[in-house]
Protein backbone atom coordinates (compact mmCIF):
# COMPACT_ATOMS: atom_id res chain seq x y z
CA UNK A 1 0.00 0.00 0.00
CA UNK A 2 1.19 3.49 -0.78
CA UNK A 3 2.35 5.54 2.18
CA UNK A 4 0.06 8.46 3.00
CA UNK A 5 1.84 11.75 3.53
CA UNK A 6 0.69 14.20 6.20
CA UNK A 7 2.42 17.55 6.22
CA UNK A 8 2.02 19.95 9.15
CA UNK A 9 2.87 23.58 8.51
CA UNK A 10 3.72 25.53 11.65
CA UNK A 11 4.12 29.31 11.61
CA UNK A 12 5.19 29.46 15.25
CA UNK A 13 8.18 31.70 15.87
CA UNK A 14 9.50 30.81 19.30
CA UNK A 15 11.29 27.67 20.40
CA UNK A 16 9.63 25.79 21.93
CA UNK A 17 6.46 27.00 20.28
CA UNK A 18 2.89 26.23 21.28
CA UNK A 19 1.94 26.49 17.59
CA UNK A 20 4.41 23.71 16.80
CA UNK A 21 3.13 21.75 19.77
CA UNK A 22 -0.43 22.00 18.48
CA UNK A 23 0.71 21.00 14.98
CA UNK A 24 2.45 17.93 16.40
CA UNK A 25 -0.58 16.93 18.47
CA UNK A 26 -2.91 17.26 15.50
CA UNK A 27 -0.55 15.27 13.28
CA UNK A 28 -0.32 12.51 15.91
CA UNK A 29 -4.10 12.38 16.21
CA UNK A 30 -4.60 12.03 12.46
CA UNK A 31 -1.71 9.61 12.12
CA UNK A 32 -2.96 7.28 14.84
CA UNK A 33 -6.43 7.12 13.28
CA UNK A 34 -4.93 6.24 9.91
CA UNK A 35 -2.52 3.73 11.45
CA UNK A 36 -5.46 2.04 13.21
CA UNK A 37 -6.92 1.51 9.75
CA UNK A 38 -3.59 -0.04 8.74
CA UNK A 39 -2.43 2.75 6.51
CA UNK A 40 1.26 3.47 6.35
CA UNK A 41 1.69 7.12 7.31
CA UNK A 42 4.58 9.51 6.99
CA UNK A 43 4.45 12.80 8.89
CA UNK A 44 6.55 15.79 7.95
CA UNK A 45 6.60 19.14 9.74
CA UNK A 46 7.41 22.35 7.86
CA UNK A 47 8.64 25.08 10.23
CA UNK A 48 8.10 28.39 8.48
CA UNK A 49 10.50 30.17 10.84
CA UNK A 50 13.38 28.31 9.21
CA UNK A 51 12.17 29.46 5.78
CA UNK A 52 11.34 33.07 6.66
CA UNK A 53 14.27 34.61 4.78
CA UNK A 54 13.80 32.34 1.75
CA UNK A 55 10.10 33.28 1.67
CA UNK A 56 10.97 36.99 1.59
CA UNK A 57 13.53 36.35 -1.17
CA UNK A 58 10.95 34.48 -3.21
CA UNK A 59 8.79 37.59 -3.26
CA UNK A 60 11.73 39.58 -4.64
CA UNK A 61 13.12 37.08 -7.16
CA UNK A 62 9.96 35.24 -8.15
CA UNK A 63 11.36 31.76 -7.52
CA UNK A 64 11.77 29.58 -4.41
CA UNK A 65 15.30 28.67 -3.36
CA UNK A 66 16.19 25.05 -2.58
CA UNK A 67 14.71 24.32 0.85
CA UNK A 68 11.65 26.46 0.28
CA UNK A 69 10.94 24.65 -2.97
CA UNK A 70 11.22 21.33 -1.12
CA UNK A 71 8.74 22.58 1.50
CA UNK A 72 6.28 23.81 -1.14
CA UNK A 73 6.55 20.49 -2.97
CA UNK A 74 5.91 18.64 0.29
CA UNK A 75 2.71 20.61 0.96
CA UNK A 76 1.38 20.40 -2.59
CA UNK A 77 2.26 16.70 -2.77
CA UNK A 78 0.74 15.79 0.62
CA UNK A 79 -2.35 13.64 1.11
CA UNK A 80 -3.40 15.85 4.01
CA UNK A 81 -2.20 19.19 5.34
CA UNK A 82 -2.33 20.56 8.87
CA UNK A 83 -1.93 24.34 8.83
CA UNK A 84 -1.27 26.04 12.15
CA UNK A 85 -0.61 29.72 12.79
CA UNK A 86 -0.34 31.98 15.79
CA UNK A 87 -2.87 34.81 15.80
CA UNK A 88 -1.16 38.11 15.01
CA UNK A 89 -3.13 41.36 14.90
CA UNK A 90 -6.54 39.78 14.46
CA UNK A 91 -5.54 37.25 11.80
CA UNK A 92 -3.04 34.59 10.69
CA UNK A 93 0.55 35.74 10.87
CA UNK A 94 2.13 37.48 7.88
CA UNK A 95 4.66 34.67 7.57
CA UNK A 96 1.88 32.07 7.39
CA UNK A 97 0.04 34.01 4.69
CA UNK A 98 3.26 34.69 2.79
CA UNK A 99 4.03 30.98 2.58
CA UNK A 100 0.61 30.15 1.18
CA UNK A 101 0.90 33.14 -1.20
CA UNK A 102 3.80 31.28 -2.82
CA UNK A 103 1.76 28.16 -3.53
CA UNK A 104 0.16 28.04 -6.98
CA UNK A 105 -3.57 28.90 -6.69
CA UNK A 106 -4.66 25.48 -7.98
CA UNK A 107 -2.08 23.34 -6.15
CA UNK A 108 -4.28 22.65 -3.11
CA UNK A 109 -7.55 22.08 -4.96
CA UNK A 110 -9.45 19.25 -3.28
CA UNK A 111 -6.74 18.62 -0.71
CA UNK A 112 -7.88 17.78 2.85
CA UNK A 113 -6.71 20.53 5.19
CA UNK A 114 -7.04 20.87 8.94
CA UNK A 115 -6.74 24.46 10.14
CA UNK A 116 -5.65 25.45 13.61
CA UNK A 117 -4.42 28.51 15.48
CA UNK A 118 -2.91 29.51 18.78
CA UNK A 119 -3.18 32.69 20.81
CA UNK A 120 -2.91 34.21 24.23
CA UNK A 121 -6.64 34.31 24.81
CA UNK A 122 -9.69 32.50 23.50
CA UNK A 123 -11.15 35.84 22.33
CA UNK A 124 -9.35 35.41 19.01
CA UNK A 125 -10.73 31.96 18.23
CA UNK A 126 -13.01 33.12 15.41
CA UNK A 127 -9.85 33.81 13.39
CA UNK A 128 -10.24 30.18 12.37
CA UNK A 129 -13.59 30.80 10.70
CA UNK A 130 -13.10 34.38 9.58
CA UNK A 131 -9.54 34.21 8.25
CA UNK A 132 -8.23 30.65 7.84
CA UNK A 133 -11.33 29.05 6.34
CA UNK A 134 -11.78 31.75 3.65
CA UNK A 135 -8.11 31.48 2.72
CA UNK A 136 -8.36 27.74 2.11
CA UNK A 137 -11.81 28.08 0.57
CA UNK A 138 -10.22 30.39 -2.01
CA UNK A 139 -7.60 27.72 -2.67
CA UNK A 140 -10.47 25.20 -3.08
CA UNK A 141 -9.01 22.97 -0.39
CA UNK A 142 -11.27 20.60 1.52
CA UNK A 143 -11.22 22.04 5.05
CA UNK A 144 -12.35 19.59 7.74
CA UNK A 145 -15.34 20.72 9.88
CA UNK A 146 -13.45 20.95 13.17
CA UNK A 147 -10.85 23.68 13.36
CA UNK A 148 -8.78 23.82 16.54
CA UNK A 149 -7.92 26.93 18.49
CA UNK A 150 -5.63 26.66 21.48
CA UNK A 151 -5.42 29.59 23.87
CA UNK A 152 -2.75 29.56 26.59
CA UNK A 153 -5.31 28.41 29.16
CA UNK A 154 -6.29 25.42 27.01
CA UNK A 155 -2.95 23.75 27.63
CA UNK A 156 -4.16 23.25 31.20
CA UNK A 157 -7.52 21.78 30.24
CA UNK A 158 -8.39 18.13 30.49
CA UNK A 159 -11.04 15.78 29.19
CA UNK A 160 -11.50 13.68 26.10
CA UNK A 161 -14.10 13.44 23.40
CA UNK A 162 -15.92 10.52 24.98
CA UNK A 163 -17.22 12.92 27.61
CA UNK A 164 -20.30 15.08 27.08
CA UNK A 165 -19.83 18.75 26.20
CA UNK A 166 -19.57 20.75 29.41
CA UNK A 167 -17.99 17.78 31.21
CA UNK A 168 -14.62 17.86 29.41
CA UNK A 169 -15.88 16.77 25.98
CA UNK A 170 -15.04 20.17 24.49
CA UNK A 171 -11.59 20.54 26.03
CA UNK A 172 -8.48 20.90 23.86
CA UNK A 173 -7.55 17.17 23.87
CA UNK A 174 -11.00 16.23 22.65
CA UNK A 175 -10.99 18.91 19.96
CA UNK A 176 -7.61 17.66 18.77
CA UNK A 177 -8.89 14.08 18.63
CA UNK A 178 -12.04 15.06 16.77
CA UNK A 179 -10.17 17.20 14.22
CA UNK A 180 -7.51 14.50 13.72
CA UNK A 181 -10.21 11.90 13.14
CA UNK A 182 -11.96 14.09 10.59
CA UNK A 183 -8.73 14.72 8.70
CA UNK A 184 -7.98 10.99 8.71
CA UNK A 185 -11.44 10.28 7.30
CA UNK A 186 -11.00 12.85 4.53
CA UNK A 187 -7.54 11.56 3.66
CA UNK A 188 -8.61 7.91 3.63
CA UNK A 189 -11.61 8.70 1.44
CA UNK A 190 -9.51 10.37 -1.26
CA UNK A 191 -7.19 8.85 -3.84
CA UNK A 192 -3.55 9.16 -2.86
CA UNK A 193 -1.79 12.30 -4.06
CA UNK A 194 0.40 11.63 -7.06
CA UNK A 195 3.41 13.48 -8.36
CA UNK A 196 2.74 15.73 -11.33
CA UNK A 197 3.83 14.38 -14.70
CA UNK A 198 6.67 16.27 -16.34
CA UNK A 199 5.22 16.32 -19.80
CA UNK A 200 1.74 17.55 -19.01
CA UNK A 201 1.01 19.90 -21.86
CA UNK A 202 -2.12 20.57 -23.85
CA UNK A 203 -1.33 19.35 -27.40
CA UNK A 204 -1.17 22.28 -29.79
CA UNK A 205 -3.97 20.97 -32.02
CA UNK A 206 -6.17 21.10 -28.93
CA UNK A 207 -5.09 24.69 -28.17
CA UNK A 208 -6.01 25.65 -31.74
CA UNK A 209 -9.26 23.72 -31.63
CA UNK A 210 -10.26 25.54 -28.45
CA UNK A 211 -10.04 28.76 -30.44
CA UNK A 212 -11.75 27.12 -33.43
CA UNK A 213 -8.76 27.88 -35.64
CA UNK A 214 -7.57 25.47 -38.28
CA UNK B 1 26.60 29.27 -32.78
CA UNK B 2 25.34 32.83 -32.63
CA UNK B 3 26.33 35.17 -29.82
CA UNK B 4 24.74 38.46 -29.04
CA UNK B 5 23.18 40.78 -26.53
CA UNK B 6 19.62 41.50 -25.50
CA UNK B 7 18.44 44.66 -23.83
CA UNK B 8 15.43 45.42 -21.68
CA UNK B 9 15.75 49.14 -22.35
CA UNK B 10 15.29 50.26 -18.76
CA UNK B 11 16.02 53.83 -17.71
CA UNK B 12 17.54 53.23 -14.28
CA UNK B 13 19.52 55.53 -12.01
CA UNK B 14 23.17 54.60 -11.62
CA UNK B 15 23.19 53.62 -7.91
CA UNK B 16 26.81 54.70 -7.54
CA UNK B 17 26.19 58.28 -8.71
CA UNK B 18 22.42 58.70 -8.39
CA UNK B 19 22.33 59.94 -11.97
CA UNK B 20 19.42 58.91 -14.22
CA UNK B 21 19.93 59.19 -17.99
CA UNK B 22 17.25 60.95 -20.01
CA UNK B 23 15.12 58.85 -22.37
CA UNK B 24 16.91 60.51 -25.27
CA UNK B 25 20.27 59.50 -23.83
CA UNK B 26 19.12 55.94 -23.18
CA UNK B 27 17.86 55.52 -26.74
CA UNK B 28 21.08 56.91 -28.22
CA UNK B 29 23.12 54.73 -25.85
CA UNK B 30 21.18 51.68 -26.98
CA UNK B 31 22.20 52.43 -30.56
CA UNK B 32 25.83 52.88 -29.50
CA UNK B 33 25.65 49.50 -27.71
CA UNK B 34 24.25 47.80 -30.82
CA UNK B 35 26.95 49.32 -33.05
CA UNK B 36 29.58 48.17 -30.56
CA UNK B 37 28.13 44.66 -30.68
CA UNK B 38 28.82 44.50 -34.41
CA UNK B 39 32.25 46.12 -34.01
CA UNK B 40 33.42 43.49 -31.50
CA UNK B 41 32.18 40.63 -33.67
CA UNK B 42 28.92 39.65 -32.01
CA UNK B 43 26.16 38.26 -34.22
CA UNK B 44 22.87 39.42 -32.72
CA UNK B 45 21.31 42.49 -31.12
CA UNK B 46 17.84 42.06 -29.64
CA UNK B 47 15.63 44.68 -28.05
CA UNK B 48 12.75 44.24 -25.63
CA UNK B 49 9.37 45.87 -26.09
CA UNK B 50 7.69 47.80 -23.29
CA UNK B 51 4.88 50.30 -23.09
CA UNK B 52 5.43 51.85 -19.68
CA UNK B 53 8.10 53.81 -17.81
CA UNK B 54 10.94 53.31 -16.95
CA UNK B 55 11.42 51.58 -20.31
CA UNK B 56 12.11 53.24 -23.68
CA UNK B 57 11.71 50.57 -26.39
CA UNK B 58 8.04 50.93 -27.29
CA UNK B 59 8.81 51.04 -31.01
CA UNK B 60 11.26 48.22 -31.75
CA UNK B 61 11.19 48.37 -35.56
CA UNK B 62 12.01 52.10 -35.52
CA UNK B 63 15.05 51.38 -33.35
CA UNK B 64 16.09 48.29 -35.30
CA UNK B 65 15.57 50.03 -38.65
CA UNK B 66 17.96 52.76 -37.57
CA UNK B 67 20.51 50.20 -36.38
CA UNK B 68 20.10 48.23 -39.61
CA UNK B 69 21.11 51.32 -41.59
CA UNK B 70 24.28 51.68 -39.55
CA UNK B 71 25.44 48.05 -39.46
CA UNK B 72 26.34 45.40 -42.01
CA UNK B 73 26.38 41.99 -40.41
CA UNK B 74 24.46 42.22 -37.15
CA UNK B 75 21.23 40.22 -36.98
CA UNK B 76 18.45 42.37 -35.53
CA UNK B 77 16.04 40.63 -33.24
CA UNK B 78 13.63 41.18 -30.38
CA UNK B 79 13.37 39.96 -26.80
CA UNK B 80 10.43 39.94 -26.97
CA UNK B 81 7.80 41.15 -29.43
CA UNK B 82 4.41 41.24 -27.71
CA UNK B 83 2.28 38.81 -29.66
CA UNK B 84 -0.57 39.31 -27.19
CA UNK B 85 -1.21 43.04 -27.33
CA UNK B 86 0.15 43.97 -30.78
CA UNK B 87 -2.04 43.50 -33.80
CA UNK B 88 -0.52 40.54 -35.68
CA UNK B 89 -1.22 42.35 -38.95
CA UNK B 90 0.96 45.26 -37.86
CA UNK B 91 3.71 42.88 -36.72
CA UNK B 92 3.60 41.22 -40.14
CA UNK B 93 3.91 44.58 -41.91
CA UNK B 94 6.51 46.15 -39.61
CA UNK B 95 8.91 43.23 -39.52
CA UNK B 96 8.58 42.45 -43.23
CA UNK B 97 9.52 46.10 -43.92
CA UNK B 98 12.45 45.83 -41.52
CA UNK B 99 13.51 42.61 -43.23
CA UNK B 100 13.70 44.42 -46.61
CA UNK B 101 15.60 47.37 -45.17
CA UNK B 102 18.06 45.07 -43.35
CA UNK B 103 18.50 42.73 -46.35
CA UNK B 104 17.22 39.77 -44.37
CA UNK B 105 19.18 40.37 -41.15
CA UNK B 106 16.04 40.04 -39.04
CA UNK B 107 14.45 37.47 -36.80
CA UNK B 108 12.13 37.98 -33.85
CA UNK B 109 11.05 36.43 -30.61
CA UNK B 110 7.44 36.20 -29.56
CA UNK B 111 6.56 36.86 -25.94
CA UNK B 112 3.45 37.60 -23.92
CA UNK B 113 4.63 40.43 -21.71
CA UNK B 114 4.10 40.43 -17.97
CA UNK B 115 2.94 43.98 -17.23
CA UNK B 116 -0.72 43.71 -16.23
CA UNK B 117 -2.04 47.13 -17.37
CA UNK B 118 -0.47 46.85 -20.86
CA UNK B 119 -3.21 44.39 -21.80
CA UNK B 120 -6.16 46.70 -21.07
CA UNK B 121 -4.25 49.70 -22.47
CA UNK B 122 -4.22 47.82 -25.77
CA UNK B 123 -7.75 46.54 -25.40
CA UNK B 124 -6.89 43.01 -24.26
CA UNK B 125 -7.32 40.82 -21.16
CA UNK B 126 -4.25 39.37 -19.42
CA UNK B 127 -6.18 36.24 -18.46
CA UNK B 128 -6.35 35.49 -22.19
CA UNK B 129 -2.53 35.70 -22.49
CA UNK B 130 -1.95 32.18 -23.83
CA UNK B 131 -4.99 32.07 -26.18
CA UNK B 132 -3.95 35.51 -27.53
CA UNK B 133 -0.42 34.23 -28.18
CA UNK B 134 -1.80 31.15 -29.92
CA UNK B 135 -4.38 32.88 -32.10
CA UNK B 136 -2.33 35.97 -33.00
CA UNK B 137 0.68 33.93 -33.98
CA UNK B 138 -1.46 31.56 -36.05
CA UNK B 139 -2.58 34.62 -38.05
CA UNK B 140 0.92 36.13 -38.29
CA UNK B 141 2.24 32.78 -39.54
CA UNK B 142 -0.31 32.76 -42.34
CA UNK B 143 0.10 36.44 -43.25
CA UNK B 144 3.78 35.82 -44.05
CA UNK B 145 3.13 32.63 -46.01
CA UNK B 146 -0.12 33.19 -47.90
CA UNK B 147 -0.52 36.08 -50.33
CA UNK B 148 -4.24 36.42 -49.73
CA UNK B 149 -5.68 35.61 -46.32
CA UNK B 150 -9.27 35.09 -45.22
CA UNK B 151 -9.38 35.06 -41.46
CA UNK B 152 -11.77 34.89 -38.58
CA UNK B 153 -10.70 34.54 -34.96
CA UNK B 154 -11.78 35.34 -31.44
CA UNK B 155 -9.70 38.40 -30.71
CA UNK B 156 -9.29 40.56 -33.81
CA UNK B 157 -11.66 41.75 -36.54
CA UNK B 158 -12.05 39.36 -39.45
CA UNK B 159 -10.03 39.71 -42.65
CA UNK B 160 -11.40 38.96 -46.09
CA UNK B 161 -9.05 38.96 -49.07
CA UNK B 162 -6.28 40.61 -47.08
CA UNK B 163 -2.71 40.84 -48.36
CA UNK B 164 -0.03 41.88 -45.90
CA UNK B 165 2.52 44.12 -47.60
CA UNK B 166 5.39 44.17 -48.20
CA UNK B 167 5.65 40.43 -48.76
CA UNK B 168 8.61 38.88 -46.88
CA UNK B 169 11.98 39.38 -48.59
CA UNK B 170 12.36 36.78 -51.38
CA UNK B 171 9.22 35.11 -50.00
CA UNK B 172 11.09 33.88 -46.91
CA UNK B 173 9.55 35.07 -43.62
CA UNK B 174 11.79 36.07 -40.71
CA UNK B 175 12.73 33.18 -38.43
CA UNK B 176 10.66 33.19 -35.25
CA UNK B 177 11.56 32.26 -31.68
CA UNK B 178 9.06 31.82 -28.90
CA UNK B 179 10.25 33.00 -25.51
CA UNK B 180 8.99 31.82 -22.16
CA UNK B 181 10.22 31.23 -18.64
CA UNK B 182 7.77 28.61 -17.47
CA UNK B 183 4.73 28.17 -19.75
CA UNK B 184 4.76 24.71 -21.33
CA UNK B 185 2.09 25.88 -23.79
CA UNK B 186 4.66 28.18 -25.39
CA UNK B 187 7.30 25.45 -25.68
CA UNK B 188 4.56 23.35 -27.29
CA UNK B 189 3.70 26.17 -29.71
CA UNK B 190 7.34 26.58 -30.77
CA UNK B 191 7.62 22.83 -31.29
CA UNK B 192 4.42 22.63 -33.32
CA UNK B 193 5.61 25.19 -35.86
CA UNK B 194 9.23 24.02 -35.85
CA UNK B 195 10.21 27.51 -34.69
CA UNK B 196 12.96 28.30 -32.20
CA UNK B 197 12.52 28.23 -28.45
CA UNK B 198 14.29 30.83 -26.34
CA UNK B 199 14.59 30.30 -22.60
CA UNK B 200 15.05 33.54 -20.71
CA UNK B 201 17.18 31.48 -18.31
CA UNK B 202 18.54 34.40 -16.28
CA UNK B 203 15.94 34.95 -13.60
CA UNK B 204 15.27 31.37 -12.53
CA UNK B 205 17.20 28.30 -11.40
CA UNK B 206 18.44 26.14 -14.23
CA UNK B 207 16.00 23.28 -13.50
CA UNK B 208 13.19 25.34 -15.00
CA UNK B 209 15.14 26.00 -18.19
CA UNK B 210 16.16 22.36 -18.40
CA UNK B 211 12.56 21.22 -18.08
CA UNK B 212 11.18 23.68 -20.65
CA UNK B 213 13.91 23.03 -23.22
CA UNK B 214 13.55 19.28 -22.72
CA UNK B 215 9.80 19.51 -23.34
CA UNK B 216 10.35 21.67 -26.44
CA UNK B 217 12.92 19.24 -27.88
CA UNK B 218 10.67 16.18 -27.36
CA UNK B 219 7.65 17.91 -28.89
CA UNK B 220 9.75 19.29 -31.79
CA UNK B 221 10.59 15.69 -32.69
CA UNK B 222 6.97 14.62 -32.06
CA UNK B 223 5.82 17.10 -34.72
CA UNK B 224 8.32 15.69 -37.20
CA UNK B 225 10.68 18.63 -37.62
CA UNK B 226 13.79 16.58 -36.83
CA UNK B 227 15.43 14.86 -33.90
CA UNK B 228 15.19 16.45 -30.43
CA UNK B 229 18.88 17.42 -30.78
CA UNK B 230 18.12 19.37 -33.96
CA UNK B 231 15.57 21.69 -32.36
CA UNK B 232 16.59 25.36 -32.33
CA UNK B 233 17.34 26.55 -28.83
CA UNK B 234 18.43 29.95 -27.52
CA UNK B 235 19.41 30.95 -24.00
CA UNK B 236 19.78 34.14 -22.05
CA UNK B 237 22.77 34.86 -19.87
CA UNK B 238 23.91 37.66 -17.63
CA UNK B 239 27.54 38.54 -16.95
CA UNK B 240 29.79 41.23 -15.57
CA UNK B 241 33.52 40.89 -16.06
CA UNK B 242 36.78 42.40 -14.98
CA UNK B 243 40.27 41.00 -15.41
CA UNK B 244 40.28 40.09 -11.71
CA UNK B 245 37.25 38.34 -10.34
CA UNK B 246 37.22 40.37 -7.10
CA UNK B 247 37.18 43.65 -9.04
CA UNK B 248 34.16 42.48 -11.02
CA UNK B 249 32.26 41.60 -7.84
CA UNK B 250 33.19 44.86 -6.11
CA UNK B 251 32.16 47.00 -9.09
CA UNK B 252 28.94 45.15 -9.94
CA UNK B 253 27.59 44.69 -6.40
CA UNK B 254 25.86 48.11 -6.06
CA UNK B 255 24.18 47.56 -9.45
CA UNK B 256 23.08 44.08 -8.42
CA UNK B 257 21.84 45.18 -4.99
CA UNK B 258 19.65 47.89 -6.54
CA UNK B 259 18.66 46.13 -9.77
CA UNK B 260 14.96 46.53 -10.63
CA UNK B 261 14.26 42.82 -11.03
CA UNK B 262 15.98 41.14 -8.09
CA UNK B 263 17.56 43.93 -6.05
CA UNK B 264 17.05 44.15 -2.29
CA UNK B 265 16.57 40.40 -2.13
CA UNK B 266 19.21 37.67 -2.25
CA UNK B 267 22.91 38.45 -2.17
CA UNK B 268 24.92 38.56 -5.38
CA UNK B 269 26.61 35.33 -4.30
CA UNK B 270 23.30 33.53 -3.65
CA UNK B 271 21.78 34.72 -6.92
CA UNK B 272 24.93 33.71 -8.82
CA UNK B 273 24.63 30.23 -7.41
CA UNK B 274 20.91 29.85 -8.12
CA UNK B 275 20.78 31.47 -11.57
CA UNK B 276 23.19 31.77 -14.53
CA UNK B 277 24.40 35.22 -13.36
CA UNK B 278 28.20 35.22 -13.58
CA UNK B 279 30.26 38.03 -12.10
CA UNK B 280 33.97 37.41 -12.40
CA UNK B 281 36.85 37.04 -14.81
CA UNK B 282 36.39 36.35 -18.55
CA UNK B 283 37.64 32.81 -17.88
CA UNK B 284 34.88 32.26 -15.30
CA UNK B 285 32.30 33.52 -17.79
CA UNK B 286 33.64 31.10 -20.40
CA UNK B 287 33.45 28.14 -18.03
CA UNK B 288 29.97 28.97 -16.77
CA UNK B 289 28.59 29.52 -20.27
CA UNK B 290 30.05 26.25 -21.52
CA UNK B 291 28.26 24.48 -18.67
CA UNK B 292 24.83 25.50 -20.02
CA UNK B 293 24.96 22.82 -22.71
CA UNK B 294 25.18 20.16 -19.99
CA UNK B 295 21.49 20.70 -19.22
CA UNK B 296 20.01 22.07 -22.45
CA UNK B 297 22.11 20.20 -25.00
CA UNK B 298 23.90 21.79 -27.95
CA UNK B 299 22.16 25.05 -28.70
CA UNK B 300 22.23 27.70 -31.38
CA UNK B 301 22.04 31.14 -29.81
CA UNK B 302 23.43 32.71 -26.65
CA UNK B 303 22.32 36.23 -25.76
CA UNK B 304 23.75 38.18 -22.84
CA UNK B 305 22.07 40.92 -20.84
CA UNK B 306 24.77 43.59 -20.45
CA UNK B 307 23.23 47.05 -20.14
CA UNK B 308 20.68 47.10 -17.35
CA UNK B 309 20.40 48.28 -13.74
CA UNK B 310 21.88 51.72 -14.41
CA UNK B 311 25.32 50.61 -15.68
CA UNK B 312 26.87 53.62 -17.45
CA UNK B 313 27.47 53.45 -21.20
CA UNK B 314 31.25 53.52 -20.82
CA UNK B 315 31.16 50.42 -18.62
CA UNK B 316 28.80 48.59 -20.96
CA UNK B 317 31.06 49.29 -23.93
CA UNK B 318 34.07 47.99 -21.96
CA UNK B 319 32.08 44.86 -21.14
CA UNK B 320 31.30 44.35 -24.82
CA UNK B 321 34.97 44.70 -25.71
CA UNK B 322 35.83 41.95 -23.27
CA UNK B 323 32.93 39.81 -24.43
CA UNK B 324 33.92 40.16 -28.08
CA UNK B 325 37.67 39.88 -27.65
CA UNK B 326 38.20 37.44 -24.81
CA UNK B 327 35.04 35.40 -24.30
CA UNK B 328 33.10 34.80 -27.50
CA UNK B 329 36.05 33.64 -29.67
CA UNK B 330 36.82 30.92 -27.11
CA UNK B 331 33.15 29.97 -26.76
CA UNK B 332 32.73 29.74 -30.55
CA UNK B 333 35.62 27.33 -30.79
CA UNK B 334 34.70 25.23 -27.78
CA UNK B 335 31.01 24.92 -28.63
CA UNK B 336 31.87 24.06 -32.25
CA UNK B 337 34.23 21.31 -31.11
CA UNK B 338 31.56 19.73 -28.94
CA UNK B 339 28.63 20.02 -31.36
CA UNK B 340 27.84 16.70 -33.06
CA UNK B 341 27.34 16.53 -36.83
CA UNK B 342 23.71 17.02 -37.81
CA UNK B 343 22.98 19.59 -35.11
CA UNK B 344 22.44 23.03 -36.68
CA UNK B 345 25.20 25.53 -35.96
CA UNK B 346 22.88 28.54 -35.89
CA UNK B 347 19.23 29.39 -36.16
CA UNK B 348 18.18 29.43 -39.84
CA UNK B 349 19.54 32.49 -41.65
CA UNK B 350 17.69 34.29 -44.40
CA UNK B 351 19.06 33.26 -47.83
CA UNK B 352 19.93 36.92 -48.49
CA UNK B 353 22.16 36.93 -45.40
CA UNK B 354 23.90 33.75 -46.50
CA UNK B 355 24.45 35.24 -49.98
CA UNK B 356 25.95 38.42 -48.52
CA UNK B 357 28.18 36.41 -46.21
CA UNK B 358 29.42 34.29 -49.13
CA UNK B 359 30.14 37.42 -51.19
CA UNK B 360 32.01 38.95 -48.27
CA UNK B 361 34.18 35.84 -47.98
CA UNK B 362 34.87 35.90 -51.73
CA UNK B 363 35.85 39.59 -51.60
CA UNK B 364 38.14 38.95 -48.65
CA UNK B 365 39.80 36.02 -50.42
CA UNK B 366 40.24 38.11 -53.58
CSV table of C-alpha atoms in Angstrom, one decimal, chain A residues 57 60-66 69 198-205 207-208 211 213, chain B residues 131 134-135 151 154 188-189 192 203-205 215 218 223 261-263 265-266 270 274:
chain,number,residue,atom,x,y,z
A,57,UNK,CA,13.5,36.4,-1.2
A,60,UNK,CA,11.7,39.6,-4.6
A,61,UNK,CA,13.1,37.1,-7.2
A,62,UNK,CA,10.0,35.2,-8.2
A,63,UNK,CA,11.4,31.8,-7.5
A,64,UNK,CA,11.8,29.6,-4.4
A,65,UNK,CA,15.3,28.7,-3.4
A,66,UNK,CA,16.2,25.1,-2.6
A,69,UNK,CA,10.9,24.7,-3.0
A,198,UNK,CA,6.7,16.3,-16.3
A,199,UNK,CA,5.2,16.3,-19.8
A,200,UNK,CA,1.7,17.5,-19.0
A,201,UNK,CA,1.0,19.9,-21.9
A,202,UNK,CA,-2.1,20.6,-23.9
A,203,UNK,CA,-1.3,19.4,-27.4
A,204,UNK,CA,-1.2,22.3,-29.8
A,205,UNK,CA,-4.0,21.0,-32.0
A,207,UNK,CA,-5.1,24.7,-28.2
A,208,UNK,CA,-6.0,25.7,-31.7
A,211,UNK,CA,-10.0,28.8,-30.4
A,213,UNK,CA,-8.8,27.9,-35.6
B,131,UNK,CA,-5.0,32.1,-26.2
B,134,UNK,CA,-1.8,31.1,-29.9
B,135,UNK,CA,-4.4,32.9,-32.1
B,151,UNK,CA,-9.4,35.1,-41.5
B,154,UNK,CA,-11.8,35.3,-31.4
B,188,UNK,CA,4.6,23.4,-27.3
B,189,UNK,CA,3.7,26.2,-29.7
B,192,UNK,CA,4.4,22.6,-33.3
B,203,UNK,CA,15.9,34.9,-13.6
B,204,UNK,CA,15.3,31.4,-12.5
B,205,UNK,CA,17.2,28.3,-11.4
B,215,UNK,CA,9.8,19.5,-23.3
B,218,UNK,CA,10.7,16.2,-27.4
B,223,UNK,CA,5.8,17.1,-34.7
B,261,UNK,CA,14.3,42.8,-11.0
B,262,UNK,CA,16.0,41.1,-8.1
B,263,UNK,CA,17.6,43.9,-6.1
B,265,UNK,CA,16.6,40.4,-2.1
B,266,UNK,CA,19.2,37.7,-2.2
B,270,UNK,CA,23.3,33.5,-3.7
B,274,UNK,CA,20.9,29.8,-8.1
